[in-house]
Each structure stands twice: as structure tokens, then as C-alpha cells.
CSV table of C-alpha atoms in Angstrom, one decimal:
chain,number,residue,atom,x,y,z
A,1,MET,CA,0.0,0.0,0.0
A,2,GLU,CA,3.0,2.3,-0.5
A,3,LEU,CA,1.7,3.7,-3.8
A,4,GLN,CA,-1.3,5.4,-2.2
A,5,LYS,CA,1.0,7.1,0.4
A,6,ARG,CA,3.5,8.1,-2.2
A,7,LEU,CA,0.8,9.5,-4.6
A,8,VAL,CA,-0.7,11.6,-1.8
A,9,SER,CA,2.7,12.9,-0.8
A,10,LEU,CA,3.8,13.7,-4.3
A,11,ARG,CA,0.5,15.5,-5.0
A,12,ASN,CA,0.7,17.5,-1.8
A,13,GLN,CA,4.3,18.5,-2.4
A,14,SER,CA,3.3,19.8,-5.8
A,15,GLN,CA,0.4,21.6,-4.2
A,16,LEU,CA,-2.1,20.0,-6.6
A,17,SER,CA,-5.7,19.1,-5.9
A,18,GLN,CA,-7.1,15.7,-6.9
A,19,GLU,CA,-9.0,17.5,-9.7
A,20,ALA,CA,-5.8,19.2,-11.1
A,21,LEU,CA,-3.8,16.0,-11.0
A,22,ALA,CA,-6.6,14.1,-12.7
A,23,GLU,CA,-6.6,16.6,-15.6
A,24,LYS,CA,-2.8,16.2,-16.0
A,25,LEU,CA,-3.1,12.4,-16.0
A,26,TYR,CA,-6.2,12.3,-18.2
A,27,VAL,CA,-8.3,10.5,-15.6
A,28,SER,CA,-11.3,11.5,-13.4
A,29,ARG,CA,-11.0,12.9,-9.9
A,30,GLN,CA,-12.7,9.8,-8.6
A,31,THR,CA,-10.0,7.7,-10.1
A,32,ILE,CA,-7.3,9.7,-8.3
A,33,SER,CA,-9.3,9.4,-5.1
A,34,ASN,CA,-9.6,5.6,-5.5
A,35,TRP,CA,-5.8,5.4,-6.1
A,36,GLU,CA,-5.1,7.4,-3.0
A,37,ARG,CA,-7.4,5.4,-0.8
A,38,GLY,CA,-6.0,2.1,-2.1
A,39,LYS,CA,-9.3,1.1,-3.5
A,40,THR,CA,-7.9,0.5,-7.0
A,41,TYR,CA,-4.4,0.6,-8.6
A,42,PRO,CA,-3.4,2.6,-11.7
A,43,ASP,CA,-2.8,0.7,-14.9
A,44,ILE,CA,0.7,0.7,-16.4
A,45,ASN,CA,0.0,3.7,-18.6
A,46,SER,CA,-1.2,5.8,-15.7
A,47,LEU,CA,1.8,4.7,-13.6
A,48,LEU,CA,4.1,5.9,-16.4
A,49,LEU,CA,2.3,9.2,-16.6
A,50,ILE,CA,2.5,9.6,-12.8
A,51,ALA,CA,6.2,8.8,-12.8
A,52,ALA,CA,6.9,11.2,-15.7
A,53,TYR,CA,4.9,14.0,-14.3
A,54,PHE,CA,6.4,13.9,-10.8
A,55,ASP,CA,9.9,13.0,-12.2
A,56,VAL,CA,10.2,9.8,-10.1
A,57,SER,CA,11.0,6.2,-11.0
A,58,LEU,CA,8.5,3.5,-11.4
A,59,ASP,CA,10.5,1.6,-8.8
A,60,TYR,CA,9.9,4.4,-6.3
A,61,LEU,CA,6.2,4.5,-7.0
A,62,ILE,CA,5.4,0.8,-6.7
A,63,LYS,CA,8.1,-0.6,-4.4
A,64,GLY,CA,6.3,-2.9,-2.0
A,65,ASP,CA,3.0,-2.9,-3.9
A,66,ILE,CA,3.9,-5.6,-6.5
A,67,ASP,CA,2.7,-8.4,-4.2
A,68,MET,CA,-0.5,-6.5,-3.5
A,69,MET,CA,-1.1,-6.0,-7.2
A,70,ARG,CA,-0.4,-9.7,-7.9
A,71,LYS,CA,-2.9,-10.6,-5.2
A,72,GLN,CA,-5.5,-8.3,-6.8
A,73,VAL,CA,-5.0,-10.0,-10.2
A,74,ASP,CA,-5.3,-13.5,-8.6
A,75,LYS,CA,-8.4,-12.5,-6.8
A,76,LYS,CA,-10.0,-11.2,-10.0
A,77,ARG,CA,-9.1,-14.4,-11.8
A,78,ILE,CA,-10.5,-16.6,-9.0
A,79,VAL,CA,-13.8,-14.8,-9.0
A,80,GLN,CA,-14.0,-15.0,-12.8
A,81,MET,CA,-13.3,-18.8,-12.7
A,82,LEU,CA,-15.9,-19.4,-10.0
A,83,LEU,CA,-18.5,-17.5,-12.1
A,84,LEU,CA,-17.5,-19.5,-15.2
A,85,LEU,CA,-17.8,-22.8,-13.3
A,86,ALA,CA,-21.1,-21.9,-11.8
A,87,LEU,CA,-22.5,-20.8,-15.2
A,88,SER,CA,-21.2,-23.9,-17.0
A,89,SER,CA,-22.6,-26.2,-14.3
A,90,PHE,CA,-26.0,-24.6,-14.7
A,91,LEU,CA,-25.8,-24.7,-18.5
A,92,LEU,CA,-24.6,-28.3,-18.5
A,93,GLY,CA,-27.9,-29.3,-16.7
A,94,LEU,CA,-30.0,-27.0,-18.8
A,95,ILE,CA,-28.6,-28.1,-22.2
A,96,GLY,CA,-28.6,-31.8,-21.3
A,97,ASN,CA,-32.2,-31.7,-20.3
A,98,ALA,CA,-33.2,-29.6,-23.3
A,99,LEU,CA,-31.5,-32.0,-25.7
A,100,GLN,CA,-33.3,-34.9,-24.1
A,101,GLN,CA,-36.7,-33.2,-24.3
A,102,PHE,CA,-36.3,-32.3,-28.0
A,103,THR,CA,-34.7,-35.5,-29.3
A,104,GLY,CA,-36.3,-38.0,-27.0
A,105,ARG,CA,-32.9,-39.5,-26.2
A,106,ASN,CA,-29.6,-38.4,-24.6
A,107,GLU,CA,-27.3,-36.6,-27.0
A,108,ARG,CA,-24.1,-38.0,-25.6
A,109,LEU,CA,-21.7,-36.3,-28.0
A,110,LEU,CA,-22.8,-32.7,-27.3
A,111,GLY,CA,-23.2,-33.4,-23.6
A,112,SER,CA,-19.8,-34.9,-23.6
A,113,LEU,CA,-18.2,-32.0,-25.3
A,114,PHE,CA,-19.8,-29.6,-22.8
A,115,LEU,CA,-18.6,-31.8,-20.0
A,116,ILE,CA,-15.1,-31.6,-21.4
A,117,VAL,CA,-15.3,-27.8,-21.4
A,118,TYR,CA,-16.5,-27.9,-17.9
A,119,LEU,CA,-13.7,-30.2,-16.7
A,120,ALA,CA,-11.1,-28.0,-18.5
A,121,LEU,CA,-12.5,-24.9,-16.6
A,122,LEU,CA,-12.3,-26.9,-13.4
A,123,PHE,CA,-8.7,-27.9,-14.2
A,124,LEU,CA,-7.7,-24.2,-14.8
A,125,PHE,CA,-9.5,-23.2,-11.6
A,126,LEU,CA,-7.6,-25.8,-9.5
A,127,LYS,CA,-4.3,-24.8,-11.1
A,128,LEU,CA,-5.0,-21.1,-10.2
A,129,LEU,CA,-5.8,-22.2,-6.6
A,130,LYS,CA,-2.6,-24.1,-6.4
A,131,LYS,CA,-0.6,-21.1,-7.7
A,132,SER,CA,-2.3,-18.9,-5.1
A,133,GLN,CA,-1.6,-21.6,-2.4
A,134,LEU,CA,-5.3,-21.9,-1.6
A,135,LYS,CA,-6.6,-25.3,-0.6
A,136,THR,CA,-9.9,-24.9,1.1
A,137,TYR,CA,-13.2,-23.1,0.7
A,138,ARG,CA,-12.4,-21.3,3.9
A,139,GLY,CA,-9.1,-20.3,2.5
A,140,ILE,CA,-10.7,-19.0,-0.8
A,141,LEU,CA,-13.2,-16.9,1.2
A,142,ALA,CA,-10.4,-15.5,3.4
A,143,PHE,CA,-8.4,-14.6,0.3
A,144,LEU,CA,-11.3,-12.9,-1.4
A,145,GLN,CA,-12.1,-10.9,1.7
A,146,ASP,CA,-8.4,-9.8,2.2
A,147,LYS,CA,-8.1,-11.8,5.4
A,148,LYS,CA,-5.2,-14.0,6.5
A,149,VAL,CA,-5.5,-17.5,5.1
A,150,LYS,CA,-5.2,-20.1,7.8
A,151,GLN,CA,-3.2,-23.3,7.2
A,152,SER,CA,-5.6,-26.2,6.6
A,153,ASN,CA,-5.5,-29.9,7.4
A,154,PHE,CA,-6.9,-32.9,5.5
A,155,GLY,CA,-10.3,-32.6,7.1
A,156,ASP,CA,-10.8,-29.0,5.8
A,157,GLU,CA,-9.8,-30.1,2.3
A,158,SER,CA,-12.3,-33.0,2.4
A,159,VAL,CA,-15.1,-30.7,3.5
A,160,SER,CA,-14.1,-28.2,0.8
A,161,LEU,CA,-14.2,-30.9,-1.9
A,162,ALA,CA,-17.6,-32.1,-0.6
A,163,ILE,CA,-19.0,-28.5,-0.6
A,164,PHE,CA,-17.7,-27.8,-4.1
A,165,THR,CA,-19.2,-31.1,-5.4
A,166,LEU,CA,-22.5,-30.4,-3.7
A,167,VAL,CA,-22.7,-26.9,-5.1
A,168,THR,CA,-21.8,-28.1,-8.6
A,169,TRP,CA,-24.4,-30.9,-8.4
A,170,LEU,CA,-27.0,-28.5,-7.2
A,171,LEU,CA,-26.3,-26.0,-10.1
A,172,MET,CA,-26.5,-28.9,-12.6
A,173,PHE,CA,-29.8,-30.1,-11.0
A,174,LEU,CA,-31.1,-26.5,-11.1
A,175,GLY,CA,-30.2,-26.2,-14.8
A,176,GLY,CA,-31.8,-29.6,-15.5
A,177,ALA,CA,-35.0,-28.6,-13.6
A,178,MET,CA,-35.2,-25.3,-15.4
A,179,GLY,CA,-34.6,-27.1,-18.8
A,180,SER,CA,-37.5,-29.4,-17.9
A,181,PHE,CA,-39.7,-26.5,-17.1
A,182,LEU,CA,-38.8,-24.4,-20.1
A,183,PHE,CA,-38.7,-27.2,-22.7
A,184,TRP,CA,-41.6,-29.4,-21.6
């Protein structure tokens, strides 16, 4: 969180308001405010503009914030993957049921292809969790809420796997039920 402190300091030393700095950096005043409060981080173009405007190095600006930025990127990717998995679980049930209703039989090929896509997404999600050193549902929640991740034991991992399996099954069931209702 050094960037926010450095940005406020540099802006105050130059006797600029947030509005004036925003005009110089081609962003909104709210964006400057978000950067200074640590709510968001500037993109690389904005970092370059800030460094050039205040005549400081990028290293000076972001030293100590690189791990925080990496965590923000990982958090965003984990949320995206969770949403993709939830949506694909739901669609797997919906499409499978719709195909059965329209054709009168199970369309195994299309269903299998969709299942392969789902399993590929699951594999990518698990790879991302491993990279982020997250093993349990509790760990994922703590990570997403910027809390300290507790070390887990085997029991926690088993419960997490059971919860994940149950949620996936429920989403597939919901999709299937909705498919029955819509395509009856």
C-alpha cells in the first residue's frame, strides 16, 4: 500500500488538488481518489504518466506494492473462474435436459463436449488455486475478503471438496430442472 501514500505525498508536495492531478493524468478525480485510498491501482499507462509527471522512477512508486497487485489480479481471476464454473454447471444441466426433451434421447456427443469444457475450466481453476496456495473453501473466502489465510488440514480439504461437489451438483440439477420446465 505504498503507492497510495506516495501519490498523496507527491500530489501535496506539488500543491495539486485531486482535480488538477486528474486533468494532468487524463483520468477522473474519482480515479485519483480511488488510487489514494488504495481502492484501485493505476494501470501501467497511468503509472508511467505519474512517474513522468512527478519525475520519479516506477520503482519508487510501486516498491512494496507488487505483491498486492499480484494478489488483486489473482483475486479477480479466481472470481471469474468461480463464475464460469457456476454458469457452466448450470448450462450443463439445462442443455442436457433440453436435448433430451427435444430429441427424446440423450445426446451424448454434445453433452460430452460440454462436460469436457466444464472439466477444462475446473482444471484451470484448480491450477489457479494451487498457484495462489489456496486449498480450502475457507481459504478461498479469506483470500477474497483480504483476510489472513489459515493453514488447513486434510479434514478441511475434504469438507471443501464435498461442498464444491454439492454446489456443482445443485447447479446442474437446477439447470436440468429449469430445462424441464422451459422445454416441456
